[in-house]
Tab-separated table of C-alpha atoms and ligand atoms in Angstrom:
chain	number	residue	atom	x	y	z
A	1	MET	CA	45.140	-15.048	17.393
A	2	ARG	CA	44.597	-12.877	14.437
A	3	ILE	CA	46.303	-12.026	11.170
A	4	PRO	CA	46.184	-8.700	9.397
A	5	GLN	CA	44.509	-8.738	5.658
A	6	GLU	CA	47.863	-7.472	4.414
A	7	ALA	CA	50.112	-9.767	5.828
A	8	LYS	CA	52.764	-9.921	3.079
A	9	THR	CA	54.261	-13.598	3.318
A	10	PRO	CA	52.160	-15.738	4.373
A	11	ALA	CA	51.928	-16.769	8.257
A	12	VAL	CA	51.282	-20.173	7.491
A	13	PRO	CA	53.369	-22.289	4.613
A	14	MET	CA	52.725	-24.879	2.553
A	15	LEU	CA	56.265	-26.051	4.094
A	16	ASP	CA	58.626	-25.006	6.494
A	17	LEU	CA	62.156	-27.010	5.112
A	18	LYS	CA	63.808	-23.781	8.071
A	19	ALA	CA	62.290	-25.706	10.447
A	20	GLN	CA	63.207	-29.046	9.940
A	21	TYR	CA	67.239	-27.969	9.421
A	22	ARG	CA	66.349	-26.648	12.725
A	23	ARG	CA	65.527	-29.790	14.241
A	24	LEU	CA	68.118	-31.646	12.727
A	25	ALA	CA	70.997	-28.779	12.323
A	26	PRO	CA	73.843	-30.974	14.585
A	27	GLU	CA	73.256	-34.168	12.814
A	28	LEU	CA	73.531	-32.592	9.313
A	29	ASP	CA	76.033	-30.156	9.849
A	30	ALA	CA	78.388	-32.903	11.118
A	31	ALA	CA	77.329	-34.882	7.730
A	32	LEU	CA	77.830	-32.440	5.763
A	33	ARG	CA	81.408	-31.412	7.559
A	34	GLY	CA	82.216	-35.502	6.783
A	35	VAL	CA	82.111	-34.984	3.002
A	36	LEU	CA	83.855	-32.351	2.553
A	37	GLU	CA	86.800	-33.560	4.438
A	38	SER	CA	86.606	-36.541	2.973
A	39	ALA	CA	86.630	-35.279	-0.754
A	40	HIS	CA	84.682	-37.462	-2.266
A	41	PHE	CA	81.997	-35.777	-4.333
A	42	ILE	CA	81.276	-37.424	-6.388
A	43	GLY	CA	80.517	-42.027	-5.405
A	44	GLY	CA	81.845	-41.643	-1.769
A	45	GLU	CA	80.724	-43.863	1.235
A	46	ASP	CA	77.437	-42.569	1.905
A	47	CYS	CA	76.602	-43.044	-1.391
A	48	GLY	CA	76.647	-47.393	-1.169
A	49	LEU	CA	75.343	-46.902	1.986
A	50	PHE	CA	72.006	-44.727	1.838
A	51	GLU	CA	71.636	-46.863	-1.308
A	52	ARG	CA	71.784	-50.399	0.854
A	53	GLU	CA	69.440	-48.269	3.418
A	54	PHE	CA	67.081	-47.084	1.709
A	55	ALA	CA	66.336	-49.975	-0.169
A	56	GLU	CA	66.124	-51.764	3.533
A	57	TYR	CA	63.774	-49.043	4.478
A	58	CYS	CA	61.565	-50.143	1.473
A	59	GLY	CA	61.200	-54.054	2.134
A	60	VAL	CA	63.678	-54.572	-1.673
A	61	SER	CA	67.579	-56.209	-1.962
A	62	HIS	CA	69.154	-53.527	-4.575
A	63	ALA	CA	68.767	-49.833	-5.746
A	64	VAL	CA	71.347	-47.800	-7.233
A	65	GLY	CA	70.484	-43.453	-6.132
A	66	VAL	CA	70.776	-40.869	-9.794
A	67	ALA	CA	70.401	-37.061	-10.630
A	68	ASN	CA	66.784	-36.839	-9.429
A	69	GLY	CA	63.174	-38.211	-9.568
A	70	THR	CA	62.159	-37.739	-13.338
A	71	ASP	CA	65.918	-39.532	-14.337
A	72	ALA	CA	65.273	-42.478	-11.943
A	73	LEU	CA	62.101	-42.870	-14.109
A	74	ALA	CA	63.693	-42.391	-17.383
A	75	LEU	CA	66.101	-44.514	-16.912
A	76	ALA	CA	64.440	-47.152	-15.315
A	77	LEU	CA	62.416	-47.563	-18.446
A	78	LYS	CA	64.969	-47.847	-20.527
A	79	ALA	CA	66.442	-50.636	-18.764
A	80	TRP	CA	63.953	-52.189	-19.481
A	81	GLY	CA	64.057	-51.404	-23.202
A	82	ILE	CA	61.502	-49.410	-23.544
A	83	GLY	CA	61.744	-47.132	-26.559
A	84	PRO	CA	60.657	-45.618	-29.811
A	85	GLY	CA	57.207	-48.144	-30.454
A	86	CYS	CA	56.325	-48.882	-26.920
A	87	ASP	CA	53.618	-47.329	-25.236
A	88	VAL	CA	53.349	-46.991	-21.799
A	89	VAL	CA	49.879	-46.891	-19.874
A	90	THR	CA	50.231	-44.374	-17.053
A	91	VAL	CA	48.167	-41.311	-15.570
A	92	ALA	CA	47.543	-37.712	-16.965
A	93	TYR	CA	47.000	-37.236	-13.755
A	94	THR	CA	50.352	-36.578	-12.031
A	95	PHE	CA	53.652	-34.720	-12.256
A	96	VAL	CA	54.793	-33.960	-15.657
A	97	GLY	CA	57.959	-35.822	-14.893
A	98	THR	CA	56.372	-38.816	-15.470
A	99	GLY	CA	54.414	-38.473	-18.018
A	100	GLU	CA	58.060	-36.805	-19.572
A	101	ALA	CA	60.406	-39.796	-18.544
A	102	ILE	CA	57.977	-41.900	-20.739
A	103	LEU	CA	59.146	-39.120	-24.057
A	104	LEU	CA	62.160	-38.669	-22.339
A	105	CYS	CA	63.619	-41.904	-23.750
A	106	GLY	CA	61.295	-42.290	-27.290
A	107	ALA	CA	58.148	-44.583	-25.821
A	108	ARG	CA	54.962	-43.363	-26.085
A	109	PRO	CA	52.094	-42.174	-22.480
A	110	VAL	CA	49.220	-43.514	-22.933
A	111	PHE	CA	47.202	-42.169	-20.608
A	112	VAL	CA	44.419	-43.672	-18.661
A	113	ASP	CA	42.071	-42.090	-15.829
A	114	VAL	CA	41.869	-41.755	-12.459
A	115	ASP	CA	39.724	-43.050	-9.211
A	116	PRO	CA	37.769	-39.307	-7.540
A	117	THR	CA	38.347	-40.828	-4.475
A	118	SER	CA	42.130	-42.284	-4.240
A	119	PHE	CA	43.172	-40.086	-7.159
A	120	THR	CA	45.230	-42.579	-8.830
A	121	MET	CA	45.311	-44.988	-11.387
A	122	ASP	CA	41.684	-47.186	-11.792
A	123	PRO	CA	42.593	-50.383	-12.980
A	124	ALA	CA	38.937	-50.905	-15.193
A	125	GLN	CA	40.516	-47.638	-16.776
A	126	LEU	CA	44.097	-49.646	-17.160
A	127	GLU	CA	42.879	-52.853	-18.646
A	128	LYS	CA	40.768	-51.736	-21.284
A	129	ALA	CA	44.275	-49.305	-22.155
A	130	LEU	CA	46.682	-51.875	-23.072
A	131	THR	CA	47.271	-53.020	-26.408
A	132	PRO	CA	49.500	-55.142	-28.198
A	133	ARG	CA	52.231	-51.861	-27.722
A	134	THR	CA	52.046	-51.480	-24.461
A	135	LYS	CA	55.304	-52.700	-22.986
A	136	LEU	CA	54.742	-51.302	-19.465
A	137	ILE	CA	52.486	-50.142	-16.487
A	138	LEU	CA	53.011	-46.355	-14.666
A	139	PRO	CA	50.652	-46.276	-11.863
A	140	VAL	CA	52.006	-43.308	-9.720
A	141	HIS	CA	51.220	-43.321	-6.057
A	142	LEU	CA	49.691	-39.985	-5.875
A	143	TYR	CA	50.347	-38.137	-2.296
A	144	GLY	CA	51.150	-39.946	-0.766
A	145	HIS	CA	48.408	-42.625	-1.103
A	146	PRO	CA	49.167	-45.929	-3.179
A	147	ALA	CA	47.679	-46.761	-6.218
A	148	PRO	CA	45.549	-49.930	-5.591
A	149	MET	CA	48.623	-52.613	-6.621
A	150	LYS	CA	46.970	-55.527	-6.120
A	151	GLU	CA	44.305	-54.897	-9.106
A	152	ILE	CA	47.469	-53.094	-11.199
A	153	ARG	CA	49.263	-56.338	-10.407
A	154	GLN	CA	46.627	-59.296	-11.833
A	155	ILE	CA	45.909	-57.294	-14.969
A	156	ALA	CA	49.688	-56.711	-15.647
A	157	ALA	CA	49.927	-60.185	-14.772
A	158	ARG	CA	47.194	-61.587	-17.037
A	159	HIS	CA	49.482	-59.867	-19.761
A	160	GLY	CA	52.762	-61.011	-19.122
A	161	LEU	CA	53.587	-57.314	-18.119
A	162	PRO	CA	55.961	-55.477	-15.684
A	163	VAL	CA	54.797	-52.382	-13.204
A	164	LEU	CA	56.950	-49.560	-12.359
A	165	GLU	CA	55.923	-47.473	-9.175
A	166	ASP	CA	55.859	-43.988	-9.226
A	167	ALA	CA	57.554	-43.337	-5.645
A	168	ALA	CA	58.555	-39.701	-5.713
A	169	GLN	CA	55.352	-39.082	-3.216
A	170	ALA	CA	55.465	-42.354	-0.881
A	171	HIS	CA	58.259	-42.611	1.341
A	172	GLY	CA	57.209	-44.977	4.138
A	173	ALA	CA	53.223	-45.370	2.467
A	174	GLU	CA	51.808	-49.119	2.871
A	175	LEU	CA	49.819	-51.226	1.389
A	176	ASP	CA	48.870	-54.713	3.002
A	177	GLU	CA	51.867	-54.098	4.976
A	178	LYS	CA	54.696	-53.750	2.529
A	179	ARG	CA	55.890	-50.708	1.437
A	180	ALA	CA	55.697	-48.122	-1.446
A	181	GLY	CA	59.007	-49.454	-3.079
A	182	GLY	CA	58.677	-53.249	-2.669
A	183	LEU	CA	55.026	-53.355	-4.737
A	184	GLY	CA	55.846	-54.027	-8.076
A	185	HIS	CA	58.843	-55.102	-10.432
A	186	ALA	CA	60.732	-51.578	-9.327
A	187	ALA	CA	60.366	-48.601	-7.614
A	188	CYS	CA	61.621	-44.660	-8.121
A	189	PHE	CA	61.812	-41.728	-6.061
A	190	SER	CA	62.962	-38.900	-6.000
A	191	PHE	CA	64.258	-36.923	-3.249
A	192	TYR	CA	62.952	-33.305	-4.786
A	193	PRO	CA	63.604	-30.640	-1.163
A	194	SER	CA	59.843	-30.849	-0.183
A	195	LYS	CA	59.284	-34.131	-0.858
A	196	ASN	CA	58.689	-36.570	2.311
A	197	LEU	CA	62.315	-37.743	2.666
A	198	GLY	CA	63.855	-34.888	0.830
A	199	ALA	CA	67.881	-33.527	-0.232
A	200	TYR	CA	69.009	-30.538	-0.209
A	201	GLY	CA	69.205	-29.837	-3.771
A	202	ASP	CA	67.843	-32.596	-6.483
A	203	ALA	CA	68.304	-36.395	-6.129
A	204	GLY	CA	66.435	-39.605	-6.394
A	205	MET	CA	66.476	-43.746	-6.482
A	206	VAL	CA	65.870	-46.309	-8.282
A	207	VAL	CA	64.875	-50.104	-6.355
A	208	SER	CA	63.642	-53.528	-7.380
A	209	ASN	CA	64.605	-57.246	-6.010
A	210	ASP	CA	65.808	-57.537	-9.871
A	211	GLY	CA	69.402	-57.109	-9.487
A	212	ASP	CA	69.952	-57.050	-12.779
A	213	PHE	CA	67.747	-54.554	-13.426
A	214	VAL	CA	69.382	-52.150	-10.979
A	215	ALA	CA	73.147	-52.657	-11.785
A	216	ARG	CA	71.859	-51.592	-15.840
A	217	VAL	CA	70.559	-48.842	-14.735
A	218	ARG	CA	73.419	-48.015	-12.378
A	219	GLU	CA	75.137	-48.629	-16.125
A	220	LEU	CA	73.379	-45.955	-17.865
A	221	ALA	CA	73.234	-43.119	-15.084
A	222	ASN	CA	76.844	-43.244	-15.315
A	223	HIS	CA	78.224	-43.050	-18.907
A	224	GLY	CA	77.181	-46.995	-19.778
A	225	GLU	CA	80.275	-47.269	-18.135
A	226	VAL	CA	81.318	-51.438	-16.750
A	227	SER	CA	84.581	-50.305	-16.121
A	228	LYS	CA	86.659	-47.411	-15.880
A	229	TYR	CA	86.634	-46.152	-19.594
A	230	GLU	CA	85.230	-49.267	-20.613
A	231	HIS	CA	81.153	-47.989	-21.821
A	232	ARG	CA	79.362	-51.062	-23.190
A	233	VAL	CA	75.990	-48.452	-23.849
A	234	PRO	CA	75.856	-44.346	-24.678
A	235	GLY	CA	73.930	-43.553	-21.186
A	236	THR	CA	73.988	-39.624	-19.125
A	237	ASN	CA	75.185	-38.267	-16.438
A	238	SER	CA	73.023	-38.214	-13.228
A	239	ARG	CA	74.686	-40.385	-10.451
A	240	LEU	CA	73.263	-39.137	-6.735
A	241	ASP	CA	75.986	-36.698	-5.201
A	242	THR	CA	77.870	-37.857	-2.093
A	243	LEU	CA	76.456	-34.442	-0.357
A	244	GLN	CA	72.847	-35.615	-0.973
A	245	ALA	CA	73.818	-39.031	-0.064
A	246	ALA	CA	75.088	-37.598	3.730
A	247	VAL	CA	71.361	-35.009	3.609
A	248	LEU	CA	69.548	-38.371	3.179
A	249	ARG	CA	71.262	-40.716	5.404
A	250	VAL	CA	70.191	-38.920	8.511
A	251	LYS	CA	66.669	-37.427	7.086
A	252	LEU	CA	65.677	-41.237	6.243
A	253	ARG	CA	66.500	-41.864	10.299
A	254	HIS	CA	63.566	-39.559	10.632
A	255	LEU	CA	61.154	-40.436	8.049
A	256	ASP	CA	58.802	-42.281	10.064
A	257	LEU	CA	58.883	-40.046	12.785
A	258	TRP	CA	57.337	-37.386	10.178
A	259	ASN	CA	55.425	-39.271	8.493
A	260	ARG	CA	53.486	-40.293	12.178
A	261	GLU	CA	53.431	-36.875	12.844
A	262	ARG	CA	52.172	-35.992	9.390
A	263	ARG	CA	49.319	-38.108	9.865
A	264	GLU	CA	48.547	-36.569	12.891
A	265	ARG	CA	47.773	-33.006	11.281
A	266	VAL	CA	45.378	-35.077	8.510
A	267	ALA	CA	43.815	-35.737	11.599
A	268	ALA	CA	43.549	-32.458	13.129
A	269	TYR	CA	42.414	-31.766	9.524
A	270	HIS	CA	40.253	-34.840	10.058
A	271	ASP	CA	38.349	-33.960	13.188
A	272	VAL	CA	37.301	-30.857	12.213
A	273	LEU	CA	36.422	-30.887	9.048
A	274	GLY	CA	35.126	-34.756	9.143
A	275	ASP	CA	31.246	-34.441	8.441
A	276	ALA	CA	31.159	-30.168	6.364
A	277	GLY	CA	29.423	-30.248	3.889
A	278	GLY	CA	30.947	-29.089	0.545
A	279	VAL	CA	33.905	-30.327	0.938
A	280	ILE	CA	35.544	-34.002	-0.298
A	281	LEU	CA	38.292	-35.016	2.099
A	282	PRO	CA	40.954	-37.263	0.759
A	283	ARG	CA	40.770	-41.116	2.504
A	284	GLU	CA	42.828	-43.895	3.175
A	285	ARG	CA	41.866	-46.942	1.746
A	286	ARG	CA	41.612	-49.530	4.533
A	287	ASP	CA	44.052	-51.940	3.034
A	288	SER	CA	46.509	-48.955	2.486
A	289	ARG	CA	48.021	-46.399	4.399
A	290	SER	CA	49.231	-42.783	2.865
A	291	ALA	CA	52.512	-41.586	4.028
A	292	TRP	CA	50.685	-38.259	3.628
A	293	HIS	CA	52.459	-36.508	0.775
A	294	LEU	CA	50.112	-33.672	0.440
A	295	TYR	CA	46.500	-33.260	2.024
A	296	THR	CA	44.591	-32.326	-0.618
A	297	ILE	CA	40.866	-32.026	-0.604
A	298	ARG	CA	37.951	-31.161	-3.131
A	299	VAL	CA	35.419	-28.249	-3.206
A	300	PRO	CA	33.923	-26.816	-6.434
A	301	GLU	CA	34.751	-23.264	-5.562
A	302	ARG	CA	38.393	-24.339	-5.136
A	303	ASP	CA	39.574	-20.698	-6.912
A	304	ARG	CA	37.533	-18.783	-3.983
A	305	LEU	CA	38.590	-21.025	-1.077
A	306	LYS	CA	42.538	-20.282	-2.219
A	307	ALA	CA	41.657	-16.558	-2.539
A	308	GLU	CA	39.816	-16.132	0.503
A	309	LEU	CA	42.740	-18.387	3.061
A	310	ALA	CA	45.319	-16.122	1.354
A	311	GLY	CA	43.911	-13.279	3.023
A	312	LYS	CA	43.943	-15.460	6.412
A	313	GLY	CA	47.929	-15.678	6.257
A	314	ILE	CA	47.008	-19.440	4.702
A	315	ALA	CA	49.204	-20.396	1.604
A	316	THR	CA	47.300	-23.525	-0.479
A	317	ALA	CA	48.810	-24.916	-4.026
A	318	VAL	CA	46.968	-26.075	-6.500
A	319	HIS	CA	48.432	-30.219	-7.472
A	320	TYR	CA	47.791	-30.315	-10.185
A	321	PRO	CA	45.852	-27.320	-12.523
A	322	ARG	CA	45.897	-29.424	-15.935
A	323	PRO	CA	46.243	-32.520	-16.338
A	324	LEU	CA	49.140	-34.000	-18.456
A	325	HIS	CA	46.937	-34.426	-21.602
A	326	LEU	CA	45.782	-30.844	-21.824
A	327	GLN	CA	50.031	-29.760	-21.739
A	328	ALA	CA	50.935	-28.262	-24.370
A	329	ALA	CA	54.612	-30.699	-23.658
A	330	PHE	CA	52.296	-33.649	-24.981
A	331	LYS	CA	50.376	-31.937	-27.715
A	332	SER	CA	51.523	-34.507	-29.845
A	333	LEU	CA	48.993	-37.291	-28.762
A	334	GLY	CA	46.232	-35.522	-29.759
A	335	GLY	CA	44.947	-34.996	-26.120
A	336	ARG	CA	41.483	-33.288	-25.393
A	337	PRO	CA	39.044	-31.644	-23.110
A	338	GLY	CA	36.545	-34.558	-22.126
A	339	ASP	CA	39.449	-37.310	-22.787
A	340	LEU	CA	39.436	-38.057	-18.798
A	341	PRO	CA	36.884	-36.351	-17.550
A	342	VAL	CA	37.728	-37.220	-13.573
A	343	SER	CA	40.892	-36.120	-14.106
A	344	GLU	CA	39.955	-33.043	-15.654
A	345	GLN	CA	36.977	-32.154	-12.702
A	346	LEU	CA	40.103	-32.556	-10.157
A	347	SER	CA	42.389	-30.222	-11.720
A	348	ARG	CA	39.674	-27.825	-11.234
A	349	GLU	CA	38.081	-28.843	-7.823
A	350	VAL	CA	41.451	-29.958	-5.198
A	351	LEU	CA	43.712	-27.960	-3.215
A	352	SER	CA	45.974	-28.504	-0.862
A	353	LEU	CA	46.400	-27.105	2.824
A	354	PRO	CA	49.591	-26.758	4.303
A	355	LEU	CA	51.694	-30.012	5.540
A	356	TYR	CA	54.190	-30.899	7.010
A	357	PRO	CA	55.924	-32.443	10.293
A	358	GLU	CA	56.541	-29.194	11.618
A	359	LEU	CA	53.443	-27.540	11.662
A	360	PRO	CA	51.473	-27.008	14.840
A	361	LEU	CA	48.273	-29.236	15.331
A	362	GLU	CA	46.707	-26.002	16.589
A	363	ALA	CA	46.834	-24.341	12.806
A	364	ALA	CA	45.419	-27.346	11.082
A	365	SER	CA	42.595	-27.046	13.339
A	366	ARG	CA	42.095	-22.764	12.795
A	367	ILE	CA	42.390	-23.531	9.316
A	368	ALA	CA	39.921	-26.477	8.562
A	369	ALA	CA	37.268	-24.115	10.730
A	370	GLU	CA	38.285	-21.788	8.023
A	371	VAL	CA	37.251	-24.461	5.475
A	372	ARG	CA	34.470	-25.291	6.866
A	373	ALA	CA	33.305	-21.848	7.671
A	374	PHE	CA	33.585	-21.565	4.244
A	375	SER	CA	31.960	-24.367	3.168
A	376	ALA	CA	28.572	-23.241	5.153
A	377	THR	CA	28.941	-20.318	3.638
A	378	PRO	CA	25.902	-20.674	0.801
A	379	VAL	CA	27.584	-19.693	-2.719
A	380	GLY	CA	27.078	-15.444	-3.877
A	381	ARG	CA	26.674	-14.548	-0.381
A	382	ALA	CA	29.985	-14.072	0.372
B	1	PLP	C1	58.784	-35.278	-7.771
B	1	PLP	C2	57.782	-36.066	-9.211
B	1	PLP	C3	58.759	-36.636	-9.817
B	1	PLP	C4	59.864	-35.991	-10.487
B	1	PLP	O1	61.198	-35.615	-9.608
B	1	PLP	P1	61.903	-35.399	-9.754
B	1	PLP	O2	62.783	-35.206	-8.375
B	1	PLP	O3	61.641	-33.649	-9.454
B	1	PLP	O4	62.577	-35.000	-11.255
B	1	PLP	C5	57.749	-37.514	-10.652
B	1	PLP	N1	56.796	-38.037	-10.610
B	1	PLP	C6	56.127	-37.908	-9.360
B	1	PLP	C7	54.772	-37.874	-8.838
B	1	PLP	C8	56.919	-36.466	-8.445
B	1	PLP	O5	55.755	-35.713	-7.626
């Protein structure tokens, strides 16, 4: 198939949510109609059912739905008593919401570097960053790859610290056959539409085996209310709405299939790119299964490859072009170039290729062949 150079809309998008809707339209339409007819838009039956079903999926006992993933993190931190004077150790190589949630509750993010192959928190760096002010550790399962939780939990246990998973990109990821969400003291999920499990708007969730903790999050997410018009603490309005819960209940039933379909597309990429020089491929650690939220490769000439693929109608994206310690929003922390060399190098070299369950396998193979051809072309000859 030839795609004209001047194609306006990318022939292969990063994601195709319309295709996903077409697959599920009858189920989704019925679920949405059920909510519309019940007119229980806040706190309807689907909210509690989805909380139970998602907790069970993660292998934990409790869950509370909230308005989005950033609130899930901020409310979880707050429910843990994290606030001014507390340090939270996390990574700078992540989506902004991770660090933002720490600032939102008045605490200070302490950024550590990541491992260059798994893109997740480097336990050796974590150990070095701990101080008496450290109150919590917040690793991120970036791109769907579980952070090295065994090592992180060991370090946390030695220092008596809780571990909160940012599992916003890791619905269904596994470490030692246990799912993300059950790998720390608590975990936060986002159901932003593009995530492996995505709502039709914003939504999030906090899960944990600690029922008291989840009850505190629930209280904070609903105006600090303990019973009708009795407010124990200042909270906020961050509830999961019923229409989103209804959509998510339908989609949860398909998540494992979709994650398997993602894995097949990853295999198609790997088949063609496996031994290509000049490209570093994302790999799973032996003890874990990625949820493959993103398929992110490393290439030194990233921007040139991105432009070349765009010219062929292939969309790509950079996750993420600037680590948080170098973002203006985190300037007050005094981060400087050179502080986190691995994160900074990754931000210059990473490129995410299209990956979604409906991506035709032959499209993955064709994209991989383009990347392979590019990396085989000596620099300066193109
Ligand atoms: C998406 C995401 C969030 C925030 O989720 P929202 O629902 O968009 O607020 C937090 N952390 C990571 C790693 C994410 O990918």
